[in-house]
Amino acid sequence: MPTVLDDSLLDDPARLAEADRAGLLRAAAMAGAQVRATVEAAAELELSERLDLGRPRSLVLIDRPGVSRTLTRLLAALLAPACPVPVVVAESVPAWIGALDVVFAHTDDPGDRELAASLERAARFGASVVLSAPEDGPVAASVAGKGVLLTPRVPVPPELAFPRGLAAGLLTANALGLLVADVHALADQLDLEAEKDYLARESFANPAKALALRVADRLPLLWGLDPVAVAVGEHAAHAFAAHAAMVCDVEDYRQAMARPALRIAAQSGGGERDIFADPDEGSEGFATRVLLLSVRTGPATDAARYQAGQVLPGADLVVPAEEIEADEIIRAAVLALRFELAAVYLGLAAGSIGGAGRYEPASA
């Protein structure tokens, strides 16, 4: 069901700050700090040296509930085009795991015993394990002395730990020579995005607030024009559900067009909201908002954008490359943060924010 919000709240910093008792806006804005802290932890633990093993047979990304699911899929999408080894995304360590394989996992659930057993099996069979997780509990104990444990140094709620997990995964891929990610530049760009989305900036100059207003009272259709954009869309859907109780449709654009009923709804539901419409009307009155996400650049993406623009002329194009001079890794992470902040703003304005009282804001 679309989210009905008090949009006047978004441009009232005092009321926003009062509504955000859990400090979620500040926590989300610490994305760059999460990345830097993870880089420091990896350096102290000599991650690069410990993974200097030559080319692995495979990289296994463990997909667990929470932001782990979306960040592993983003990592897989970023690695896919030119990765010289197979990248496997799985909920548990495969039975064929061995000494030539590398396993990466992120979780904020220290008591995930299924994950603990899986990682313990990987270590027992000689695989190299990199784990991003809290330092206490069965999960951390499963790799004690047998793997690299990157613990959180910037306290944020689990729903906002995406930057930390993504940074840990990027550092792992960097150390293995599978990817070249400038994590320092990534942290800087996340800081810049947080500044743009600061609660005191009005919605016309605040990309996250503007995005929240675009999808409010709508059913968001987050359709990606490339695999990286689809992965970012999956994280956006997770954020909207976590903070604003909003359900989104996420799909590759070409697959979305293969669903006739939703395609027709998308083509007819992209207009502006009718201010005279009865908010108590049934579901037939629900409108959609199509956001076409594009992270990659190049002829294939340009062709997809052109085709999508012809079929869905009322759709919103979300193209971070038009704003940010950076590689696709940074563009994807910045867009993911923008969606996170939009979801928090939407949740605050709608009164549906989750987790009040579960998080104590970090001290400066």
Coordinates of C-alpha atoms in Angstrom, one line a residue:
M1 CA 0.0 0.0 0.0
P2 CA 1.3 3.5 -0.8
T3 CA 2.7 5.5 2.1
V4 CA 0.7 8.6 3.1
L5 CA 2.9 11.2 4.7
D6 CA 3.0 14.6 6.3
D7 CA 5.2 16.2 3.6
S8 CA 5.4 19.5 5.6
L9 CA 7.6 17.6 8.1
L10 CA 10.4 17.2 5.6
D11 CA 11.1 20.9 5.4
D12 CA 10.9 21.5 9.1
P13 CA 14.3 20.6 10.6
A14 CA 13.2 21.0 14.2
R15 CA 10.3 18.6 13.8
L16 CA 12.4 16.2 11.8
A17 CA 15.0 16.1 14.5
E18 CA 12.3 15.6 17.2
A19 CA 10.7 12.8 15.2
D20 CA 14.0 11.0 14.7
R21 CA 14.4 9.9 18.3
A22 CA 16.4 6.9 17.3
G23 CA 19.0 9.0 15.4
L24 CA 18.6 7.2 12.1
L25 CA 19.3 10.2 9.9
R26 CA 22.6 10.7 11.7
A27 CA 23.4 7.0 11.5
A28 CA 22.7 6.9 7.8
A29 CA 24.9 9.9 7.3
M30 CA 27.8 8.1 8.8
A31 CA 28.2 5.8 5.8
G32 CA 31.6 7.3 4.9
A33 CA 32.8 6.8 8.4
Q34 CA 31.7 3.2 8.3
V35 CA 33.8 2.7 5.2
R36 CA 36.9 4.4 6.7
A37 CA 36.6 2.4 9.9
T38 CA 36.4 -0.8 7.9
V39 CA 39.5 0.2 5.9
E40 CA 41.4 0.8 9.1
A41 CA 40.3 -2.5 10.6
A42 CA 41.4 -4.4 7.4
A43 CA 44.8 -2.7 7.4
E44 CA 45.4 -3.5 11.1
L45 CA 44.5 -7.2 10.4
E46 CA 46.7 -7.2 7.3
L47 CA 43.8 -8.4 5.1
S48 CA 45.8 -7.9 1.9
E49 CA 48.8 -9.9 3.1
R50 CA 46.6 -12.7 4.4
L51 CA 44.8 -13.0 1.1
D52 CA 47.9 -12.8 -1.0
L53 CA 47.4 -16.4 -2.1
G54 CA 47.4 -16.1 -5.9
R55 CA 44.2 -16.4 -7.9
P56 CA 41.5 -18.3 -5.9
R57 CA 39.5 -21.1 -7.5
S58 CA 36.3 -19.2 -6.6
L59 CA 34.9 -16.4 -4.5
V60 CA 31.8 -17.4 -2.4
L61 CA 29.6 -14.6 -1.2
I62 CA 27.3 -15.8 1.7
D63 CA 23.8 -14.4 1.4
R64 CA 22.2 -14.0 4.9
P65 CA 19.0 -12.1 5.9
G66 CA 19.3 -8.3 6.2
V67 CA 21.6 -6.0 4.2
S68 CA 23.9 -9.0 3.6
R69 CA 21.5 -10.1 0.9
T70 CA 21.5 -6.9 -1.0
L71 CA 25.2 -6.1 -0.6
T72 CA 26.3 -9.6 -1.8
R73 CA 24.2 -9.3 -4.9
L74 CA 25.7 -5.8 -5.6
L75 CA 29.2 -7.2 -5.1
A76 CA 28.3 -10.1 -7.5
A77 CA 27.0 -7.6 -10.1
L78 CA 30.1 -5.4 -9.8
L79 CA 32.4 -8.4 -10.2
A80 CA 30.5 -10.1 -13.0
P81 CA 31.7 -8.4 -16.2
A82 CA 35.5 -9.1 -15.9
C83 CA 36.0 -11.3 -12.9
P84 CA 38.6 -14.1 -13.8
V85 CA 37.1 -16.6 -11.3
P86 CA 33.6 -17.8 -10.6
V87 CA 31.6 -15.7 -8.1
V88 CA 29.0 -17.8 -6.2
V89 CA 26.2 -16.3 -4.2
A90 CA 24.8 -18.8 -1.7
E91 CA 23.0 -19.0 1.6
S92 CA 25.6 -21.4 3.0
V93 CA 29.0 -22.6 2.1
P94 CA 28.8 -25.1 -0.8
A95 CA 29.7 -28.7 -0.2
W96 CA 32.6 -28.5 -2.7
I97 CA 34.4 -25.8 -0.7
G98 CA 38.2 -26.3 -0.4
A99 CA 41.6 -24.7 0.2
L100 CA 41.6 -22.9 -3.1
D101 CA 38.4 -21.0 -2.4
V102 CA 37.7 -17.7 -0.6
V103 CA 34.5 -17.1 1.4
F104 CA 33.1 -13.7 2.3
A105 CA 30.2 -13.1 4.6
H106 CA 28.5 -10.1 6.3
T107 CA 26.0 -10.3 9.2
D108 CA 24.8 -8.2 12.0
D109 CA 23.3 -11.3 13.8
P110 CA 26.1 -12.6 16.1
G111 CA 23.9 -15.6 17.0
D112 CA 23.3 -16.9 13.4
R113 CA 24.1 -20.5 14.2
E114 CA 23.5 -21.6 10.6
L115 CA 26.1 -19.2 9.3
A116 CA 28.5 -20.1 12.2
A117 CA 28.3 -23.8 11.2
S118 CA 28.8 -23.0 7.6
L119 CA 31.8 -20.8 8.1
E120 CA 33.3 -23.3 10.5
R121 CA 33.0 -26.0 7.8
A122 CA 34.7 -23.7 5.3
A123 CA 37.6 -23.1 7.7
R124 CA 37.9 -26.8 8.4
F125 CA 38.3 -27.6 4.7
G126 CA 41.0 -24.9 4.4
A127 CA 39.1 -22.1 2.7
S128 CA 40.1 -18.5 3.4
V129 CA 37.3 -16.8 5.2
V130 CA 36.6 -13.0 5.6
L131 CA 33.8 -12.2 8.0
S132 CA 32.2 -8.8 8.6
A133 CA 30.3 -9.3 11.9
P134 CA 30.1 -8.3 15.6
E135 CA 33.0 -9.6 17.7
D136 CA 31.0 -11.7 20.1
G137 CA 28.8 -14.7 19.6
P138 CA 28.8 -18.0 17.7
V139 CA 29.4 -16.4 14.3
A140 CA 32.6 -14.7 15.4
A141 CA 33.8 -17.8 17.3
S142 CA 33.4 -19.9 14.2
V143 CA 36.4 -18.2 12.5
A144 CA 38.5 -17.4 15.6
G145 CA 42.1 -18.0 14.6
K146 CA 41.1 -19.3 11.3
G147 CA 39.8 -16.3 9.3
V148 CA 39.8 -12.5 9.2
L149 CA 37.1 -10.9 11.4
L150 CA 36.2 -7.3 10.6
T151 CA 34.2 -6.0 13.5
P152 CA 32.0 -2.8 13.4
R153 CA 33.7 0.3 14.8
V154 CA 30.9 2.8 14.0
P155 CA 27.7 1.8 15.8
V156 CA 24.7 1.9 13.5
P157 CA 21.5 -0.2 13.4
P158 CA 21.7 -3.3 11.3
E159 CA 19.4 -1.8 8.6
L160 CA 22.1 0.9 8.0
A161 CA 25.2 -1.3 8.0
F162 CA 25.3 -1.7 4.2
P163 CA 28.3 0.6 3.7
R164 CA 30.4 -1.4 6.2
G165 CA 29.6 -4.7 4.7
L166 CA 30.1 -3.4 1.1
A167 CA 33.5 -1.9 2.1
A168 CA 34.5 -5.3 3.6
G169 CA 33.5 -7.1 0.4
L170 CA 35.3 -4.6 -1.8
L171 CA 38.5 -4.8 0.3
T172 CA 38.3 -8.6 0.0
A173 CA 37.9 -8.4 -3.8
N174 CA 40.7 -5.9 -4.0
A175 CA 43.1 -8.1 -2.0
L176 CA 42.4 -11.0 -4.3
G177 CA 43.0 -8.9 -7.4
L178 CA 39.5 -9.4 -8.7
L179 CA 38.4 -5.8 -8.6
V180 CA 39.9 -2.3 -8.3
A181 CA 37.9 -0.3 -5.9
D182 CA 39.1 3.1 -4.5
V183 CA 37.5 2.8 -1.0
H184 CA 39.0 6.1 0.1
A185 CA 37.2 7.9 -2.7
L186 CA 34.1 5.9 -1.9
A187 CA 34.1 7.2 1.6
D188 CA 34.6 10.8 0.4
Q189 CA 31.7 10.6 -2.0
L190 CA 29.4 9.1 0.6
D191 CA 30.2 12.0 2.8
L192 CA 29.3 14.4 0.0
E193 CA 26.0 12.7 -0.5
A194 CA 25.2 12.9 3.2
E195 CA 25.9 16.6 3.1
K196 CA 23.5 17.0 0.1
D197 CA 20.8 15.1 2.0
Y198 CA 21.2 16.8 5.4
L199 CA 18.0 17.4 7.2
A200 CA 18.3 21.2 7.2
R201 CA 18.4 21.3 3.4
E202 CA 15.0 21.9 1.8
S203 CA 13.5 19.3 -0.4
F204 CA 14.0 21.2 -3.6
A205 CA 17.8 21.0 -2.9
N206 CA 17.9 17.7 -1.1
P207 CA 18.1 14.7 -3.4
A208 CA 16.9 12.2 -0.7
K209 CA 13.9 14.3 0.4
A210 CA 13.0 14.9 -3.3
L211 CA 13.1 11.2 -3.9
A212 CA 11.0 10.5 -0.9
L213 CA 8.4 12.9 -2.1
R214 CA 8.4 11.3 -5.6
V215 CA 7.5 7.9 -4.3
A216 CA 5.1 8.9 -1.5
D217 CA 1.5 7.9 -2.1
R218 CA 2.7 5.6 -4.9
L219 CA 3.7 2.1 -5.6
P220 CA 7.4 2.4 -6.6
L221 CA 8.5 0.3 -9.5
L222 CA 12.3 0.2 -9.3
W223 CA 13.4 -1.1 -12.7
G224 CA 17.1 -1.4 -13.5
L225 CA 18.6 -0.8 -16.9
D226 CA 21.7 -2.8 -16.0
P227 CA 22.6 -5.5 -13.5
V228 CA 24.3 -3.2 -11.0
A229 CA 21.2 -0.9 -11.0
V230 CA 19.0 -3.9 -10.4
A231 CA 21.1 -4.8 -7.3
V232 CA 20.9 -1.2 -6.1
G233 CA 17.1 -1.3 -6.6
E234 CA 17.0 -4.5 -4.4
H235 CA 18.7 -2.6 -1.6
A236 CA 16.4 0.4 -2.1
A237 CA 13.4 -1.9 -1.7
H238 CA 14.9 -3.3 1.5
A239 CA 15.4 0.2 2.8
F240 CA 11.8 1.3 2.0
A241 CA 10.4 -1.8 3.7
A242 CA 12.6 -1.5 6.7
H243 CA 12.0 2.2 7.4
A244 CA 8.8 3.2 5.6
A245 CA 6.8 -0.1 5.6
M246 CA 6.6 0.4 1.8
V247 CA 6.6 -2.4 -0.7
C248 CA 8.4 -1.9 -4.0
D249 CA 8.7 -3.9 -7.2
V250 CA 12.3 -4.5 -8.3
E251 CA 13.2 -6.0 -11.7
D252 CA 15.4 -5.8 -14.7
Y253 CA 13.7 -3.4 -17.1
R254 CA 13.5 -6.0 -19.9
Q255 CA 11.9 -8.6 -17.5
A256 CA 9.5 -5.9 -16.2
M257 CA 8.3 -5.3 -19.7
A258 CA 7.5 -9.0 -20.1
R259 CA 4.7 -8.6 -17.5
P260 CA 1.8 -7.1 -19.4
A261 CA -0.5 -6.1 -16.6
L262 CA 2.1 -4.3 -14.6
R263 CA 3.5 -2.8 -17.8
I264 CA 0.1 -1.3 -18.6
A265 CA -0.2 0.0 -15.0
A266 CA 3.2 1.6 -15.3
Q267 CA 2.4 3.3 -18.6
S268 CA -0.9 4.7 -17.2
G269 CA 0.1 5.4 -13.6
G270 CA 3.0 7.8 -13.9
G271 CA 1.1 11.1 -13.8
E272 CA 1.1 13.5 -11.0
R273 CA -1.2 12.9 -8.0
D274 CA -4.8 14.2 -8.3
I275 CA -5.2 16.6 -5.4
F276 CA -9.0 16.1 -5.6
A277 CA -8.8 12.3 -5.4
D278 CA -10.5 10.6 -2.5
P279 CA -7.6 9.1 -0.3
D280 CA -10.1 6.4 0.9
E281 CA -10.8 5.0 -2.5
G282 CA -10.0 1.3 -3.0
S283 CA -6.8 -0.2 -4.5
E284 CA -8.0 0.7 -8.0
G285 CA -7.0 4.2 -7.2
F286 CA -3.4 3.3 -6.4
A287 CA -0.9 4.9 -8.8
T288 CA 2.6 3.7 -9.6
R289 CA 5.9 5.6 -9.9
V290 CA 8.4 4.1 -12.3
L291 CA 12.0 4.8 -11.4
L292 CA 14.4 3.6 -14.1
L293 CA 17.8 3.1 -12.5
S294 CA 21.0 3.3 -14.5
V295 CA 24.4 2.9 -12.9
R296 CA 26.6 1.7 -15.7
T297 CA 27.5 3.7 -18.8
G298 CA 28.2 2.6 -22.4
P299 CA 26.3 1.9 -25.6
A300 CA 24.2 -1.0 -24.2
T301 CA 23.0 1.1 -21.2
D302 CA 22.3 4.1 -23.5
A303 CA 20.3 1.9 -25.8
A304 CA 18.3 0.6 -22.9
R305 CA 17.7 4.1 -21.6
Y306 CA 16.4 5.3 -25.0
Q307 CA 14.1 2.3 -25.4
A308 CA 12.7 2.7 -21.9
G309 CA 12.1 6.4 -22.5
Q310 CA 10.1 5.6 -25.6
V311 CA 8.0 2.9 -23.8
L312 CA 7.6 4.8 -20.5
P313 CA 7.8 8.5 -21.2
G314 CA 6.5 9.4 -17.8
A315 CA 9.2 7.4 -15.9
D316 CA 11.8 9.1 -13.7
L317 CA 15.3 8.4 -14.9
V318 CA 17.8 8.0 -12.0
V319 CA 21.2 8.2 -13.5
P320 CA 24.0 9.0 -10.9
A321 CA 26.6 9.2 -13.7
E322 CA 25.0 12.6 -14.7
E323 CA 25.9 13.9 -11.2
I324 CA 29.0 12.1 -10.1
E325 CA 32.3 11.8 -11.9
A326 CA 33.2 8.4 -10.5
D327 CA 33.3 4.7 -11.4
E328 CA 30.3 2.5 -11.2
I329 CA 31.2 1.2 -7.7
I330 CA 31.0 4.6 -6.2
R331 CA 27.9 5.5 -8.2
A332 CA 26.1 2.4 -7.0
A333 CA 27.1 3.0 -3.3
V334 CA 26.0 6.7 -3.5
L335 CA 22.7 5.8 -5.0
A336 CA 22.1 3.1 -2.4
L337 CA 22.8 5.7 0.4
R338 CA 20.4 8.2 -1.3
F339 CA 17.7 5.5 -1.2
E340 CA 18.4 4.7 2.4
L341 CA 18.1 8.3 3.5
A342 CA 14.9 8.8 1.3
A343 CA 13.4 5.7 3.1
V344 CA 14.3 7.2 6.5
Y345 CA 12.8 10.5 5.6
L346 CA 9.7 8.8 4.3
G347 CA 9.3 6.7 7.4
L348 CA 9.7 9.8 9.6
A349 CA 7.1 11.8 7.7
A350 CA 4.7 8.9 7.5
G351 CA 5.1 7.9 11.2
S352 CA 6.0 4.4 10.2
I353 CA 9.7 4.4 11.1
G354 CA 10.8 1.1 12.7
G355 CA 13.2 0.6 15.5
A356 CA 12.6 3.6 17.8
G357 CA 14.5 3.1 21.0
R358 CA 16.6 0.2 19.6
Y359 CA 19.5 2.4 18.6
E360 CA 21.6 4.8 20.6
P361 CA 23.2 7.5 18.3
A362 CA 26.9 7.3 18.2
S363 CA 28.8 10.1 20.0
A364 CA 30.9 12.4 17.8

